[in-house]
CSV table of N, CA and C and ligand atoms in Angstrom, one decimal:
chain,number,residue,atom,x,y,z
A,11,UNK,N,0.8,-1.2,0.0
A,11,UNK,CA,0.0,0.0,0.0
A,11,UNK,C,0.9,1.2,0.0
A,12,UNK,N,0.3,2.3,-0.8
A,12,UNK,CA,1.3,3.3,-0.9
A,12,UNK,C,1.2,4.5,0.2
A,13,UNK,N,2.1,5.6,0.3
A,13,UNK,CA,1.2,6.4,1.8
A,13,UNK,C,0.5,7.1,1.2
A,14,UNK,N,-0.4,7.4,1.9
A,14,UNK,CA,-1.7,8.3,1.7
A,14,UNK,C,-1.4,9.5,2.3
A,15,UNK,N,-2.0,10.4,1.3
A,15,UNK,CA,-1.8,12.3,2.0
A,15,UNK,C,-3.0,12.4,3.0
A,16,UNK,N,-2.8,12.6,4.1
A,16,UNK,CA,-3.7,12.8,4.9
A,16,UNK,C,-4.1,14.5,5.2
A,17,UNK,N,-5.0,14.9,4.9
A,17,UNK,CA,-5.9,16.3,5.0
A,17,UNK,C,-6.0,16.4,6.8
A,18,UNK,N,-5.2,17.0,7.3
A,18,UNK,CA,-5.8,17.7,8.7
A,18,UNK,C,-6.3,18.8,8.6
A,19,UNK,N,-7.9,18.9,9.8
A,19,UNK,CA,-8.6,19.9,9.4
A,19,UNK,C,-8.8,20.9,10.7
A,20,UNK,N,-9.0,21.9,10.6
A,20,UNK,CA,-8.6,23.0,11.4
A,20,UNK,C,-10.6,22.9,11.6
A,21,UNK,N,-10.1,23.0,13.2
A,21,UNK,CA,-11.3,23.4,13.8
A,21,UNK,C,-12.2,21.9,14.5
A,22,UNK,N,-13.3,22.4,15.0
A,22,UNK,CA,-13.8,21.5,15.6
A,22,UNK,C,-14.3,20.0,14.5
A,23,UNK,N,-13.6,18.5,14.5
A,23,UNK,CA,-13.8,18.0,13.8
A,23,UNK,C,-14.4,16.5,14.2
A,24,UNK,N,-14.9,15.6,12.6
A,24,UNK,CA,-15.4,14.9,12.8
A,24,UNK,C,-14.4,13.4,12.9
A,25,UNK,N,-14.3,12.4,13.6
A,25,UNK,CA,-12.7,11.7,13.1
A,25,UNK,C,-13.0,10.1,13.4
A,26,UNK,N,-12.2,9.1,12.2
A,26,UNK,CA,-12.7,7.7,12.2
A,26,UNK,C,-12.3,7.2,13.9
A,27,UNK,N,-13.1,6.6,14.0
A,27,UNK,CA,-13.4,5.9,15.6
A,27,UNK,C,-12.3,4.7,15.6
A,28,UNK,N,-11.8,4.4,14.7
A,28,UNK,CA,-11.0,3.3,14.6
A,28,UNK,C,-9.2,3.7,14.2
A,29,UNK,N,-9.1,5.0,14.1
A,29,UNK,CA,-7.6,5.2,13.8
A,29,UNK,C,-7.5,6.6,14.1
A,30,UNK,N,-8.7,7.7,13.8
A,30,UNK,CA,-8.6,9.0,14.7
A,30,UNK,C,-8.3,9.9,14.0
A,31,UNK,N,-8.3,9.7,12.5
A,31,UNK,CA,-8.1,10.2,11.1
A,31,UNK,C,-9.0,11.3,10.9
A,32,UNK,N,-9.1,12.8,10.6
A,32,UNK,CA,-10.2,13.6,10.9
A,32,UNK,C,-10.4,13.2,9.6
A,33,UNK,N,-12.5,13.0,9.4
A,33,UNK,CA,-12.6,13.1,8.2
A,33,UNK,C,-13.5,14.2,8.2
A,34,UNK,N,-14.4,15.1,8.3
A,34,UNK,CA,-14.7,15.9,8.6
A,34,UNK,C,-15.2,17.4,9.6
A,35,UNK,N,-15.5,18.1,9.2
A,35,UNK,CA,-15.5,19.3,10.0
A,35,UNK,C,-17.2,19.3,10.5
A,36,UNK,N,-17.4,19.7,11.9
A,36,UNK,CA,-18.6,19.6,12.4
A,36,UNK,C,-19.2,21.0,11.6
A,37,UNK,N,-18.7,22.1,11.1
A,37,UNK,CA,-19.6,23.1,10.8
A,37,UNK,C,-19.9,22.6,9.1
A,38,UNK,N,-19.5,21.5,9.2
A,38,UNK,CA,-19.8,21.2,7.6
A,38,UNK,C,-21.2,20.3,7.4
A,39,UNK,N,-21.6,20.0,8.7
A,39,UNK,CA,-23.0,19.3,9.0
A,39,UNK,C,-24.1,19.9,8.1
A,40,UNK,N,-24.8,18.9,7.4
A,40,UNK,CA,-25.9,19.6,7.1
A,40,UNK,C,-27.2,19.1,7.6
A,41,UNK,N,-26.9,17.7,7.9
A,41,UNK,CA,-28.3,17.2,8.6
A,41,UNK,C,-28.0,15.8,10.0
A,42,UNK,N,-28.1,15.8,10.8
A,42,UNK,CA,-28.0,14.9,11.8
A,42,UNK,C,-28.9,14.0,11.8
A,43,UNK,N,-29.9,14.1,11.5
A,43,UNK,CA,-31.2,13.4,11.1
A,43,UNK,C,-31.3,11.9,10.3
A,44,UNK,N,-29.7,11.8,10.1
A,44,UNK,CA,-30.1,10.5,8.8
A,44,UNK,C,-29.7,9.2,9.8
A,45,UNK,N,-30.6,8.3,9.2
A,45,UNK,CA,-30.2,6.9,10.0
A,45,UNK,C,-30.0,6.1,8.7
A,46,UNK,N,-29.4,5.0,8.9
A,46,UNK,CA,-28.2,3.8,8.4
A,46,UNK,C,-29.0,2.7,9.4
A,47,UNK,N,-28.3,1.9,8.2
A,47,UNK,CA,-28.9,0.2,8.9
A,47,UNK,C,-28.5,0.0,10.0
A,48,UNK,N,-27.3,0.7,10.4
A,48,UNK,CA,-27.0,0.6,11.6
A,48,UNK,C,-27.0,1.2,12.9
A,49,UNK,N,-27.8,2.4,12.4
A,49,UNK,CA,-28.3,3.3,13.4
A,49,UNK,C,-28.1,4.7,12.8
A,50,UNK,N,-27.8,5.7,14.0
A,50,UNK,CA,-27.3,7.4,13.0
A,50,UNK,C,-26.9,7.6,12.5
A,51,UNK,N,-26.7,8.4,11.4
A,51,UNK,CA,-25.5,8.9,11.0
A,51,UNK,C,-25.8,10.2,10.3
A,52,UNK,N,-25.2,11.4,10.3
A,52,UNK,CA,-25.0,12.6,9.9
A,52,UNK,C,-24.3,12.9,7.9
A,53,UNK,N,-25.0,13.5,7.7
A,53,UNK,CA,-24.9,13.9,6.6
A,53,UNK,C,-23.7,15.3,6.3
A,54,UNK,N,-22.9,15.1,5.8
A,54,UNK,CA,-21.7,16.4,5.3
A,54,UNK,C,-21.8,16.9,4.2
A,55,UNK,N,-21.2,18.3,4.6
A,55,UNK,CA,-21.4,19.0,2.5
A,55,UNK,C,-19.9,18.1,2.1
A,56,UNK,N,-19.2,17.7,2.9
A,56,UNK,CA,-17.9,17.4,2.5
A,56,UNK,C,-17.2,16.5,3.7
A,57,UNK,N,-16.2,15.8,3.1
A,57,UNK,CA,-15.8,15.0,3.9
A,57,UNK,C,-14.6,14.9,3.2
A,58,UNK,N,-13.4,14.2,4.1
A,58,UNK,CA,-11.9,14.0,3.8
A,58,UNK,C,-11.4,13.0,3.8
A,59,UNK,N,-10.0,12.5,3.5
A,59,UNK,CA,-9.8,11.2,3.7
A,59,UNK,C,-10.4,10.1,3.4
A,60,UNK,N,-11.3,10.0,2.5
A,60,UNK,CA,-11.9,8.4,2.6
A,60,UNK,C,-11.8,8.1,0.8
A,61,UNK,N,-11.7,6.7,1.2
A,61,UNK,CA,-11.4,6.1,-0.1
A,61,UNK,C,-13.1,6.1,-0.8
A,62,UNK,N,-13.5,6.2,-2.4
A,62,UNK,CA,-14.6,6.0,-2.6
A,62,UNK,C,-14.7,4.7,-3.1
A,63,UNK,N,-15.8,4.2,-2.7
A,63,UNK,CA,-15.6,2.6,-3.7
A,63,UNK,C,-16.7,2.8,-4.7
A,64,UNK,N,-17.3,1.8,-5.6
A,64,UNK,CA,-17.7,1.8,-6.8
A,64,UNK,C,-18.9,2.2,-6.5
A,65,UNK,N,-19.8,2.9,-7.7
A,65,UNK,CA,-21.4,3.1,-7.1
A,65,UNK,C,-22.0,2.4,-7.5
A,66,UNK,N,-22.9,2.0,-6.8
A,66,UNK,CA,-24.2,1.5,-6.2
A,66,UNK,C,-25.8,1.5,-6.2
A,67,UNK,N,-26.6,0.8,-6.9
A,67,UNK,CA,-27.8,1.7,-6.9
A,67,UNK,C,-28.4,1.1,-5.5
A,68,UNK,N,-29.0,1.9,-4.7
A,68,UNK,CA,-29.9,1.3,-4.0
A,68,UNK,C,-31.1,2.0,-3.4
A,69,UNK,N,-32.1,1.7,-3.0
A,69,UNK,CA,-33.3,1.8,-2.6
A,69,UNK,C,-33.2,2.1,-1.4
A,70,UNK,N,-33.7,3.3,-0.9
A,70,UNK,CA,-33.7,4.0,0.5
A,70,UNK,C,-35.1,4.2,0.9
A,71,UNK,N,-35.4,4.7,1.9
A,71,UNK,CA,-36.8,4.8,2.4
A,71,UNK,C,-36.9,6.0,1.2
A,72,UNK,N,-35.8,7.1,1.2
A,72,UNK,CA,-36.5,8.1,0.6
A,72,UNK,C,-36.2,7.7,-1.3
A,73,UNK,N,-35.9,6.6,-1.9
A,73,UNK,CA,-36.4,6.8,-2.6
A,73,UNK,C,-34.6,6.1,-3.3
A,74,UNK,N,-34.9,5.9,-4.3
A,74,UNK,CA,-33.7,4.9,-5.2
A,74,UNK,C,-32.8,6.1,-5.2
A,75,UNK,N,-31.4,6.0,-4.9
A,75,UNK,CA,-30.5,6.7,-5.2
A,75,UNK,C,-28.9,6.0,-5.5
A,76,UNK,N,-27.8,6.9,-6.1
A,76,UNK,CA,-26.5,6.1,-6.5
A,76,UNK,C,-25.7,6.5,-5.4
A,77,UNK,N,-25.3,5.6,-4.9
A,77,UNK,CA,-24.2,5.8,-3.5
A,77,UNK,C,-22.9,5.2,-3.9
A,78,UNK,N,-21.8,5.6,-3.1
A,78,UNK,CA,-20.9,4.7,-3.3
A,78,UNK,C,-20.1,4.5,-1.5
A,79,UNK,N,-20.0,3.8,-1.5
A,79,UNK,CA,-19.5,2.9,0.5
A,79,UNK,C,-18.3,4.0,0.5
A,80,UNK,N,-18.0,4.7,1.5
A,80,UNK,CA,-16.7,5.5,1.6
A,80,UNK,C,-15.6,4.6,2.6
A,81,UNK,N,-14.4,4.5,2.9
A,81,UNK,CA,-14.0,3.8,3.6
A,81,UNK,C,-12.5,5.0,4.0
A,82,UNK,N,-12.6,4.3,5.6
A,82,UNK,CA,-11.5,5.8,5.9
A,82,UNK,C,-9.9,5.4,5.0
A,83,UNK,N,-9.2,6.5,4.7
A,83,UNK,CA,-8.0,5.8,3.7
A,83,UNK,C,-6.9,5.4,4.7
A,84,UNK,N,-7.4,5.6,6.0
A,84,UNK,CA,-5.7,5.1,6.7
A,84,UNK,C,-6.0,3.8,7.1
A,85,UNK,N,-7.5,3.3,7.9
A,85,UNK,CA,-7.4,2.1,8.2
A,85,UNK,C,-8.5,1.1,7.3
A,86,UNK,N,-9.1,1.7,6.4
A,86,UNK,CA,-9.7,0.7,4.9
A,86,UNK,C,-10.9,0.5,5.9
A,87,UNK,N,-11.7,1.1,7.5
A,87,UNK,CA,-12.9,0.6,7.8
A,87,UNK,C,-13.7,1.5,7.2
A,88,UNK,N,-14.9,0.8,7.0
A,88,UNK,CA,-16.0,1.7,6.2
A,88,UNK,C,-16.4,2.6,7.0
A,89,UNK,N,-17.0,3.6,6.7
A,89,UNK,CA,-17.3,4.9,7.7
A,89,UNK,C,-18.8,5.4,7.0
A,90,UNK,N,-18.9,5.0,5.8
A,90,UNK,CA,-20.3,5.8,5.5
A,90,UNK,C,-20.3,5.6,4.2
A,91,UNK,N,-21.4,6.5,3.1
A,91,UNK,CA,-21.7,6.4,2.0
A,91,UNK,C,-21.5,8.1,1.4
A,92,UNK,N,-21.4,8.0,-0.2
A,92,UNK,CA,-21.7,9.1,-0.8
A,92,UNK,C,-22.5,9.4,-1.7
A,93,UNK,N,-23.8,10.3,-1.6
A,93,UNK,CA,-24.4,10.4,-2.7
A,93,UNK,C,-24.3,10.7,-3.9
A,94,UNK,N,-24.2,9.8,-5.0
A,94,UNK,CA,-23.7,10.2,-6.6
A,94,UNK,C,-25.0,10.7,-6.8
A,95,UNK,N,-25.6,10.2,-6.7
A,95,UNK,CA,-27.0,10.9,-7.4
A,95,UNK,C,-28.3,10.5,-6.6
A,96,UNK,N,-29.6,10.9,-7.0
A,96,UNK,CA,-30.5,10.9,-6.5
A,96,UNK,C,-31.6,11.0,-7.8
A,97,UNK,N,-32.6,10.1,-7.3
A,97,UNK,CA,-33.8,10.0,-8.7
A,97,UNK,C,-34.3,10.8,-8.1
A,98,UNK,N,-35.0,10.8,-7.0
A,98,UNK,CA,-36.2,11.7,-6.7
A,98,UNK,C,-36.1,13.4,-6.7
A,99,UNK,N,-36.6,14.4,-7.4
A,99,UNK,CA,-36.0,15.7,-7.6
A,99,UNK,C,-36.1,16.2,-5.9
A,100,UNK,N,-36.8,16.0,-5.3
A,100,UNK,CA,-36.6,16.6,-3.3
A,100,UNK,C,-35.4,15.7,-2.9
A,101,UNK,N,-35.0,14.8,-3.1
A,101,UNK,CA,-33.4,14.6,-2.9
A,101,UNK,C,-32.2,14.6,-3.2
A,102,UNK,N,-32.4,15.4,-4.4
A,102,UNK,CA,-31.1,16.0,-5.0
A,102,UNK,C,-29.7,16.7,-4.3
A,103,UNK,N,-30.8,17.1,-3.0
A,103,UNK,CA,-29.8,18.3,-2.6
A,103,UNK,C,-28.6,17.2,-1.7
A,104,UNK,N,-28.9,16.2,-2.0
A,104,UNK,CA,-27.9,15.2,-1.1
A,104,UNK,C,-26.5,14.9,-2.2
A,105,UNK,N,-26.8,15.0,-3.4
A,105,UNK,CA,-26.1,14.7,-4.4
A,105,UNK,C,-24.6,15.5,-4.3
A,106,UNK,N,-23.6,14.4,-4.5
A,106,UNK,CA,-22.3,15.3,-3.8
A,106,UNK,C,-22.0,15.1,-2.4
A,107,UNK,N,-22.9,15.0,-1.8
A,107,UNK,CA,-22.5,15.0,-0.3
A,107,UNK,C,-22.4,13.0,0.5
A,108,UNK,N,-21.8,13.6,1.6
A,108,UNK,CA,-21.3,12.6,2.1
A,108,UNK,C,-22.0,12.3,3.3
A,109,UNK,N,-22.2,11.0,3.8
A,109,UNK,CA,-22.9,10.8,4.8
A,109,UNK,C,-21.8,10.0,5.8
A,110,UNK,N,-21.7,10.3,7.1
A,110,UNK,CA,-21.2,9.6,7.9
A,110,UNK,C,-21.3,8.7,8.9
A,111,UNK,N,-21.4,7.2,9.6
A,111,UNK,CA,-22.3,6.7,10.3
A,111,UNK,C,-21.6,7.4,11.8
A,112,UNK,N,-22.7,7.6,12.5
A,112,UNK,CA,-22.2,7.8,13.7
A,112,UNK,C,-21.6,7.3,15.1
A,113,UNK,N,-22.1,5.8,14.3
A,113,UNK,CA,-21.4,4.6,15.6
A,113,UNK,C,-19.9,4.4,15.0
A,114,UNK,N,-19.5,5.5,13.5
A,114,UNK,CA,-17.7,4.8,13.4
A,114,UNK,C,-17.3,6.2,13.2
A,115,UNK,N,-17.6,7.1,13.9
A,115,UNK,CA,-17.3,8.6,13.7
A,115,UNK,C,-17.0,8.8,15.1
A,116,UNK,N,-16.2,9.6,15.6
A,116,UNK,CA,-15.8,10.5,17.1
A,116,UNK,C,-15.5,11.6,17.1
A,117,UNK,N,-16.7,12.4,18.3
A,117,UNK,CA,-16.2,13.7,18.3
A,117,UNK,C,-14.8,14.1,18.5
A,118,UNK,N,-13.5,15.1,17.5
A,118,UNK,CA,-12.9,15.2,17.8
A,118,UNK,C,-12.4,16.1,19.5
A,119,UNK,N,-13.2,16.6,19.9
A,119,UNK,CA,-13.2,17.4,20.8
A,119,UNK,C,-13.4,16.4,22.1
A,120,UNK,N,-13.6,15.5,22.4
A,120,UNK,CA,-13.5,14.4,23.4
A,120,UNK,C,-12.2,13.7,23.2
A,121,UNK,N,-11.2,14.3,23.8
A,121,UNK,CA,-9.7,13.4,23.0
A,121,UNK,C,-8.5,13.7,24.2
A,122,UNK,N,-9.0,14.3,25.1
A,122,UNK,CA,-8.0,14.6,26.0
A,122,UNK,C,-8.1,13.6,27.2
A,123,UNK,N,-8.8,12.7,27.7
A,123,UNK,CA,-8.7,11.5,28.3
A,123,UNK,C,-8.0,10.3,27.6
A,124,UNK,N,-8.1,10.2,26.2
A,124,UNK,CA,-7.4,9.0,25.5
A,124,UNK,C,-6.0,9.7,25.3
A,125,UNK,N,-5.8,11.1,25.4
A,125,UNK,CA,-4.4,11.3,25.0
A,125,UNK,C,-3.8,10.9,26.4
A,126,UNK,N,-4.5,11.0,27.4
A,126,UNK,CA,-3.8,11.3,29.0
A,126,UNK,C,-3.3,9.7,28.9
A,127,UNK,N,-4.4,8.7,28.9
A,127,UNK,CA,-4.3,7.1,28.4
A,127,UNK,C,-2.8,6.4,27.9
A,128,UNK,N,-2.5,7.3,26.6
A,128,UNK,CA,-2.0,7.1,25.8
A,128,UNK,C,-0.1,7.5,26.3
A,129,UNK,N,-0.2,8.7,26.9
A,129,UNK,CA,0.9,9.0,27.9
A,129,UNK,C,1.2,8.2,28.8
A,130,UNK,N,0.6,7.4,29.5
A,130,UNK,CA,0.4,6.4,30.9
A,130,UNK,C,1.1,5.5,30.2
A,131,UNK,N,0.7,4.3,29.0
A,131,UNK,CA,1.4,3.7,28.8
A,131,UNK,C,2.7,3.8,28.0
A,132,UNK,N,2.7,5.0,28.0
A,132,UNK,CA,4.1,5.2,27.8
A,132,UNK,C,5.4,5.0,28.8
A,133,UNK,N,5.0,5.8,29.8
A,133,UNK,CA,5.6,5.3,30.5
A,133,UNK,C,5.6,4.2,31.8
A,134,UNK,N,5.1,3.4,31.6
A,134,UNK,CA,5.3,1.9,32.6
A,134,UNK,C,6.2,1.4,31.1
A,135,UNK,N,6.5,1.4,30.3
A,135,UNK,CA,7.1,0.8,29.2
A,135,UNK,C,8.9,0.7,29.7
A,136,UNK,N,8.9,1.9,30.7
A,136,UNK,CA,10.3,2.1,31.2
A,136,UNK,C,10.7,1.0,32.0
A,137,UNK,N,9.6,-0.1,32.9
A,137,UNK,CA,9.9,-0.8,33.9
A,137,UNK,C,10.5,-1.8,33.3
A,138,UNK,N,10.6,-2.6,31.5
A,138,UNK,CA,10.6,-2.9,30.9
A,138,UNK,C,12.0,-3.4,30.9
A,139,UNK,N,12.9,-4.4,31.7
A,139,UNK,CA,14.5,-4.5,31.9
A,139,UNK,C,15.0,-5.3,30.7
A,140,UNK,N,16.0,-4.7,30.0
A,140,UNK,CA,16.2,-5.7,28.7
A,140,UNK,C,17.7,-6.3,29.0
B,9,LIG,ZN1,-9.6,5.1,10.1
């Protein structure tokens, strides 16, 4: 795998739950409202970092549209979908945008107990006699 340019985003952000990757910005929110088979998930004018995979047609409550699965680019878990297109003309305005699930998303602003975490074992690593 080759490295990937990672986009860091200034300001309060949205980030994969699984590697910490910001993929997007909370003022980029356009609807909180959307739910996934797997529960919530939030809708973006934009999103970063995620790989697109192929599109898709599928059938939603609101109506057949082209998606494609986004997946974060550092650690390949899936994180959400993107709307290519939309049949129904009241769902267009989704077209372009990104949707995020909320159970693989973390607010970045809750991050100062995992960094304190993350210090701790750092050091017991010193007891470590070689
Ligand atoms: Zn990730």
């Amino acid at each position: 795998m080759g490295r990937v340019f990672v986009v860091d985003l200034e300001g309060r952000s949205y980030r994969c739950k699984f590697c910490k990757t910001d993929l997007a910005l909370a003022d980029q929110i356009v609807s909180r409202q959307f739910q996934c088979r797997r529960g919530k998930a939030y809708l973006f004018h934009k999103a970063v970092n995620l790989m697109v995979g192929p599109n898709e047609e599928r059938l939603m409550l609101s109506g057949n549209h082209t998606v494609a699965d986004c997946f974060c680019c550092c650690c390949g878990q899936m994180v959400g979908w993107k709307y290519v297109a939309a049949s129904e003309t009241d769902q267009k305005y989704k077209e372009g945008k990104y949707v995020l699930e909320r159970g693989r998303i973390v607010d970045g602003v809750v991050e100062s107990s995992e960094l304190y975490v993350g210090n701790y074992s750092l050091s017991t690593s010193d007891a470590d006699d070689a």
